[in-house]
CSV table of C-alpha atoms in Angstrom, one decimal:
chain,number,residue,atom,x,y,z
A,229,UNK,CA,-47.6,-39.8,8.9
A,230,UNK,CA,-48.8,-38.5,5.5
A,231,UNK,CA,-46.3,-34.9,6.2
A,232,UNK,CA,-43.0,-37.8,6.7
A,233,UNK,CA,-44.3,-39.2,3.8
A,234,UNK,CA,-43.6,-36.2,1.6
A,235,UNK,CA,-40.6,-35.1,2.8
A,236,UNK,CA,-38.5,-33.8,0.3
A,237,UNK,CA,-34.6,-35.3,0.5
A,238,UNK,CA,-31.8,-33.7,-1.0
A,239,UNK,CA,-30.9,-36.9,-2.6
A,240,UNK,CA,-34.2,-36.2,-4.3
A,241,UNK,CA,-33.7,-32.7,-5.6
A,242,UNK,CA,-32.3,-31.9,-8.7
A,243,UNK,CA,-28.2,-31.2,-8.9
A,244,UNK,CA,-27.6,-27.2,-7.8
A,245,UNK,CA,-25.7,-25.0,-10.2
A,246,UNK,CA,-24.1,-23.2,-7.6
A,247,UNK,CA,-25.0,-24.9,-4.0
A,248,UNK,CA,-23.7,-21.7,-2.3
A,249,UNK,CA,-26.6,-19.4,-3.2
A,250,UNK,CA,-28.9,-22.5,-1.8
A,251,UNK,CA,-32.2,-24.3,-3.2
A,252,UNK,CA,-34.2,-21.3,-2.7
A,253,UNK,CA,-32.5,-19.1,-5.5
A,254,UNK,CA,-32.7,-22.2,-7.5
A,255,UNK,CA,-36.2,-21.9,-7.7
A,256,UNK,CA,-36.1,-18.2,-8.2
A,257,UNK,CA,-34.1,-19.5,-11.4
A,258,UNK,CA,-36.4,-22.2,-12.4
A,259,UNK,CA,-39.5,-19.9,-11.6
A,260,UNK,CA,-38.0,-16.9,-14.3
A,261,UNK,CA,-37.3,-19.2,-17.1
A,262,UNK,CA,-40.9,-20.3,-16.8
A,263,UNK,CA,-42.1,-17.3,-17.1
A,264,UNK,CA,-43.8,-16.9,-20.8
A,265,UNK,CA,-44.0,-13.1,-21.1
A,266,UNK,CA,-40.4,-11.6,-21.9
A,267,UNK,CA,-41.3,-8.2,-20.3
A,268,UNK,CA,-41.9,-10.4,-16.6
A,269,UNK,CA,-39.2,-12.6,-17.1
A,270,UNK,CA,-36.4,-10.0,-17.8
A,271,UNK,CA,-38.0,-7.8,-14.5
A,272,UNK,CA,-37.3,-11.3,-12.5
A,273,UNK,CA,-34.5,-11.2,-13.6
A,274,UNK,CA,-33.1,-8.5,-12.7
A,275,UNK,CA,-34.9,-9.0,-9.5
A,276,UNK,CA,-33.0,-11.7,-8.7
A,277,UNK,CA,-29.5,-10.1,-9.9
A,278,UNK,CA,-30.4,-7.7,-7.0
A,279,UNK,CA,-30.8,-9.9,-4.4
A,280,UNK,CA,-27.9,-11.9,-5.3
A,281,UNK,CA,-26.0,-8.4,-5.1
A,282,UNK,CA,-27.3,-7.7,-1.5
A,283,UNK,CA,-25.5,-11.0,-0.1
A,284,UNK,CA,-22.2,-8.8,-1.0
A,285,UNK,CA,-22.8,-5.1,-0.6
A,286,UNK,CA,-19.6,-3.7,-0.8
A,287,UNK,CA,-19.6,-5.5,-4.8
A,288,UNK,CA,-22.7,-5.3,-5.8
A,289,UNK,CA,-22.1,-1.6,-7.9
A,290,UNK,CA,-18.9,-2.7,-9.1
A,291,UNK,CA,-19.0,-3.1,-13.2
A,292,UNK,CA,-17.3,-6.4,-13.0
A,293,UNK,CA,-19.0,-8.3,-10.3
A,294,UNK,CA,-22.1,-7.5,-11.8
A,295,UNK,CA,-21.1,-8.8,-15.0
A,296,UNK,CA,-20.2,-11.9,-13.1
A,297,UNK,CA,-23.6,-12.1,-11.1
A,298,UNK,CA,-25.0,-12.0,-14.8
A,299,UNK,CA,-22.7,-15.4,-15.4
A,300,UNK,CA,-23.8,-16.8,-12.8
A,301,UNK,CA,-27.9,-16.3,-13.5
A,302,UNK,CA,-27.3,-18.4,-16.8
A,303,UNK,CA,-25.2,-20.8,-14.9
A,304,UNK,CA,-27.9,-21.7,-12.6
A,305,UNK,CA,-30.5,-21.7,-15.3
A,306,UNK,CA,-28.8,-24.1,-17.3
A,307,UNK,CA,-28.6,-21.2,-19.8
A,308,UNK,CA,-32.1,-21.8,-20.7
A,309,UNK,CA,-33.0,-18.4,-19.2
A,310,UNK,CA,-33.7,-16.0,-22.6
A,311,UNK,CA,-33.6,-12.1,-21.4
A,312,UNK,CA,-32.1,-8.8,-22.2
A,313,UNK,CA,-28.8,-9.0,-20.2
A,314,UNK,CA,-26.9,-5.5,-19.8
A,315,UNK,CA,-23.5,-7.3,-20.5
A,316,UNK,CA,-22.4,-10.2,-23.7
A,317,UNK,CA,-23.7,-13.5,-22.5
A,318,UNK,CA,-21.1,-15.4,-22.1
A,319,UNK,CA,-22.0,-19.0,-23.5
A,320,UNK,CA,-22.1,-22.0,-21.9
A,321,UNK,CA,-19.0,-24.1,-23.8
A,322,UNK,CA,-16.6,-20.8,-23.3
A,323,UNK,CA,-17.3,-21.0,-19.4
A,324,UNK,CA,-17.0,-25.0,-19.3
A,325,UNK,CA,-13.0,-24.7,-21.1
A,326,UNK,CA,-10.5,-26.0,-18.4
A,327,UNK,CA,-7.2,-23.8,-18.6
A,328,UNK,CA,-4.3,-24.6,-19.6
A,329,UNK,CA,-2.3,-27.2,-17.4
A,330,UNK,CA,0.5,-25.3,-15.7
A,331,UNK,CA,3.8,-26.1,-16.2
A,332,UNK,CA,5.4,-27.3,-13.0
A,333,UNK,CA,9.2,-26.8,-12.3
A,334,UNK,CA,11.6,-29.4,-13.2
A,335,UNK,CA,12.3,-31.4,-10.5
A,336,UNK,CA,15.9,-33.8,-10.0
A,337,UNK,CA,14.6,-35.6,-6.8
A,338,UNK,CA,17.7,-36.9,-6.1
A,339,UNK,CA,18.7,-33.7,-5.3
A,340,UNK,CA,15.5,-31.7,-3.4
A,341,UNK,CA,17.7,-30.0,-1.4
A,342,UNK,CA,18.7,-27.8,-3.6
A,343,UNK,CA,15.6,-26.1,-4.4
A,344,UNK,CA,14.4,-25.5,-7.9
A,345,UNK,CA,15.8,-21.8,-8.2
A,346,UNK,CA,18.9,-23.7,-8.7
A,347,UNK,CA,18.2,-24.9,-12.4
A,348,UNK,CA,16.3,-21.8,-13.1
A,349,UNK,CA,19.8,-19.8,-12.0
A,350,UNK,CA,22.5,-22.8,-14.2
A,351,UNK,CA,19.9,-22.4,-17.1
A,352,UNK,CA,20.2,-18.2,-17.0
A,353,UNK,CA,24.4,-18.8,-16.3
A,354,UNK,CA,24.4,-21.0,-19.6
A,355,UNK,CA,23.2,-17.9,-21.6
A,356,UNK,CA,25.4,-15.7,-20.5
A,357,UNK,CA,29.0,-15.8,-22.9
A,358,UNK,CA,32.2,-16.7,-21.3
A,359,UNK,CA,34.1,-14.3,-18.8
A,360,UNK,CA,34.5,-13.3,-15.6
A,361,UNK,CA,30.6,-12.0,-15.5
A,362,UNK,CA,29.8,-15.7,-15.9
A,363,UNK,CA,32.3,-17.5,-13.8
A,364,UNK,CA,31.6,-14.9,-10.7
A,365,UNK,CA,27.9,-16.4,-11.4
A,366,UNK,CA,28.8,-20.1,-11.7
A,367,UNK,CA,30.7,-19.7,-8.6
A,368,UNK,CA,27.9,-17.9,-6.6
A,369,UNK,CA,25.9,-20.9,-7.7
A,370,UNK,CA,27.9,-23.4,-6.0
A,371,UNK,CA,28.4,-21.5,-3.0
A,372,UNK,CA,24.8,-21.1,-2.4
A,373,UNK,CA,24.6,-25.3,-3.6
A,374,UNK,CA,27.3,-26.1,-0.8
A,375,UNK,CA,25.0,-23.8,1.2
A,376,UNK,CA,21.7,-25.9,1.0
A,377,UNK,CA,23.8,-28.9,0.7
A,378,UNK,CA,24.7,-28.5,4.5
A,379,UNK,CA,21.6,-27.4,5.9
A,380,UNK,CA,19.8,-30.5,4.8
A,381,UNK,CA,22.5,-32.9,4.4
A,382,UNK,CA,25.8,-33.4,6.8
A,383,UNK,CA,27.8,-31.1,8.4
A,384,UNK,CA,30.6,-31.4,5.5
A,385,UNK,CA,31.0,-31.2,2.2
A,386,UNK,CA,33.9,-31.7,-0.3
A,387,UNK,CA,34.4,-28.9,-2.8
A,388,UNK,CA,34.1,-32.1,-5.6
A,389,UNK,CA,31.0,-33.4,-5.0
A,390,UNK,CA,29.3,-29.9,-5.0
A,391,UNK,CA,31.2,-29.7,-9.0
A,392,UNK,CA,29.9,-32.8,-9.6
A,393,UNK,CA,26.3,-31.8,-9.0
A,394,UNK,CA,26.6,-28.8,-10.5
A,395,UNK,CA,28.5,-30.4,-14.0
A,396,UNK,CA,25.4,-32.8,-13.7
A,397,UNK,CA,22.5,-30.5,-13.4
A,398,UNK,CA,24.0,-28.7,-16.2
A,399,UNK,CA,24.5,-31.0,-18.5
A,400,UNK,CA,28.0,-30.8,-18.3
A,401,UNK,CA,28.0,-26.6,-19.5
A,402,UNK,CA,29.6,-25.9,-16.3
A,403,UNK,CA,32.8,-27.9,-15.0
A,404,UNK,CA,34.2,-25.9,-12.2
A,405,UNK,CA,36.8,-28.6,-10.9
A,406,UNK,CA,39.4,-28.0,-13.4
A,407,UNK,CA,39.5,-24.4,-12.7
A,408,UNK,CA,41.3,-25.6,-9.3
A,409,UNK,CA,38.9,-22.6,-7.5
A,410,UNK,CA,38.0,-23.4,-3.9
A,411,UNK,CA,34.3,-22.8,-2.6
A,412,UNK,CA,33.7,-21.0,0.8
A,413,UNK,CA,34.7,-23.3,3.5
A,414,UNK,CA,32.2,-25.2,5.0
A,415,UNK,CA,32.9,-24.2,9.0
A,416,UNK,CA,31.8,-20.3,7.5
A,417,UNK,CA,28.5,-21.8,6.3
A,418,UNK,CA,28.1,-23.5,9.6
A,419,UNK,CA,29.1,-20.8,11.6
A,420,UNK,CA,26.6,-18.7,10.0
A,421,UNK,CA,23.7,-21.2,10.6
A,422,UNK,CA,24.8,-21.2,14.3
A,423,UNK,CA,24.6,-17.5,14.6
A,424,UNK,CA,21.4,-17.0,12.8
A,425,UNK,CA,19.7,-20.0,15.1
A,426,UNK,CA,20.9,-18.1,17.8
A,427,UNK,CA,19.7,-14.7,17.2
A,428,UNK,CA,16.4,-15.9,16.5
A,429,UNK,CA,15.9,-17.7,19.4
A,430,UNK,CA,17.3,-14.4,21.3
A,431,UNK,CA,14.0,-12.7,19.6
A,432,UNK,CA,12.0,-15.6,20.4
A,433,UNK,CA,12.7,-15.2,24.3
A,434,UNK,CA,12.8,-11.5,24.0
A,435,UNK,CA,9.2,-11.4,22.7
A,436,UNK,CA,8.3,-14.0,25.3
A,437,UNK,CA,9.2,-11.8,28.1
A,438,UNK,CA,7.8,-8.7,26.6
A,439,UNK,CA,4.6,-11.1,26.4
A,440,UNK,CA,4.9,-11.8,30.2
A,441,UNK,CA,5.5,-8.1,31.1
A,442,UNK,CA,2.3,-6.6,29.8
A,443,UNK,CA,-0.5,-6.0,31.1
A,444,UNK,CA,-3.8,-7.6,31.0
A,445,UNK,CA,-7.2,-6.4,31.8
């Protein structure tokens, strides 16, 4: 009764630094920065950089990892730990920073189905000056819309609409309608998708069978 009674929960327990090295190296941690004599606590130390370099062998030698198994030490000691590390100790606000949110793509959700190499490609056409070099772009870029426009959308698509789109996502710098320029004819783009689906379920069935035909032990 009296060993249930002192059963340690991890409710309990102080918070881990780093659960993945466990409770165990914890109190390696917590044992070193008790340690009064500097001498003892900077041979623990590097007692316990060893053994945290065994759980990954093929690292352990590597310049960089060990700098990073250094890190970590302080990390789990609540930097507390004072001893002669072989590498700058980085301090605890510098390894707290968050980075830098990322810029995400712009989106134009009513129109997903272009993709968002889309604007990136109208945005490098706008810089370019006006010639053919430019118009032989524009007009690749609304193929390639009347493209993605039919392989999510319908099975047709008016030369207009795919302007329109294009005049809209940007920002009116591009107006191919007036030009009186036709796109590739929607039949070739479906056409295309047909043979395409077909040849890779060809592959499909001629890996199947080449599946079927070989042996097994």
């Amino acid at each position: 009764m009296n060993s249930v009674e002192h059963l340690e929960y991890n409710t309990e327990r102080p918070k881990l630094y780093i659960p993945e090295y466990g409770r165990h190296f914890q109190k390696m941690v917590d044992h070193a920065v008790s340690i009064e004599d500097r001498e003892e606590r900077n041979k623990v130390a590097k007692a316990i950089i060893s053994v945290m370099g065994n759980l990954q062998p093929h690292l352990r030698d590597v310049p960089d990892f060990q700098h990073k198994l250094w890190d970590q030490l302080f990390i789990m000691s609540d930097f507390k730990l004072d001893v002669d590390s072989p590498f700058p100790i980085t301090s605890k606000e510098v390894l707290q920073q968050r980075p830098e949110p990322l810029e995400y793509p712009q989106n134009h959700p009513k129109y997903r189905f272009y993709g968002n190499n889309i604007k990136r490609m109208i945005d490098v056409a706008i810089k370019w000056e006006q010639g053919d070099m430019r118009t032989g772009l524009e007009y690749a870029i609304a193929n390639h819309m009347k493209k993605c426009y039919l392989n999510w959308n319908k099975d047709s698509v008016e030369d207009p609409v795919i302007f329109g789109h294009l005049k809209e996502l940007s920002e009116g710098a591009i107006d191919l309608e007036p030009k009186g320029e036709s796109l590739t004819e929607s039949d070739q783009f479906l056409k295309n998708r047909v043979v395409k689906s077909q040849r890779n379920s060809g592959s499909n069935k001629k890996g199947q069978r080449n599946n079927r035909s070989k042996k097994r032990y």
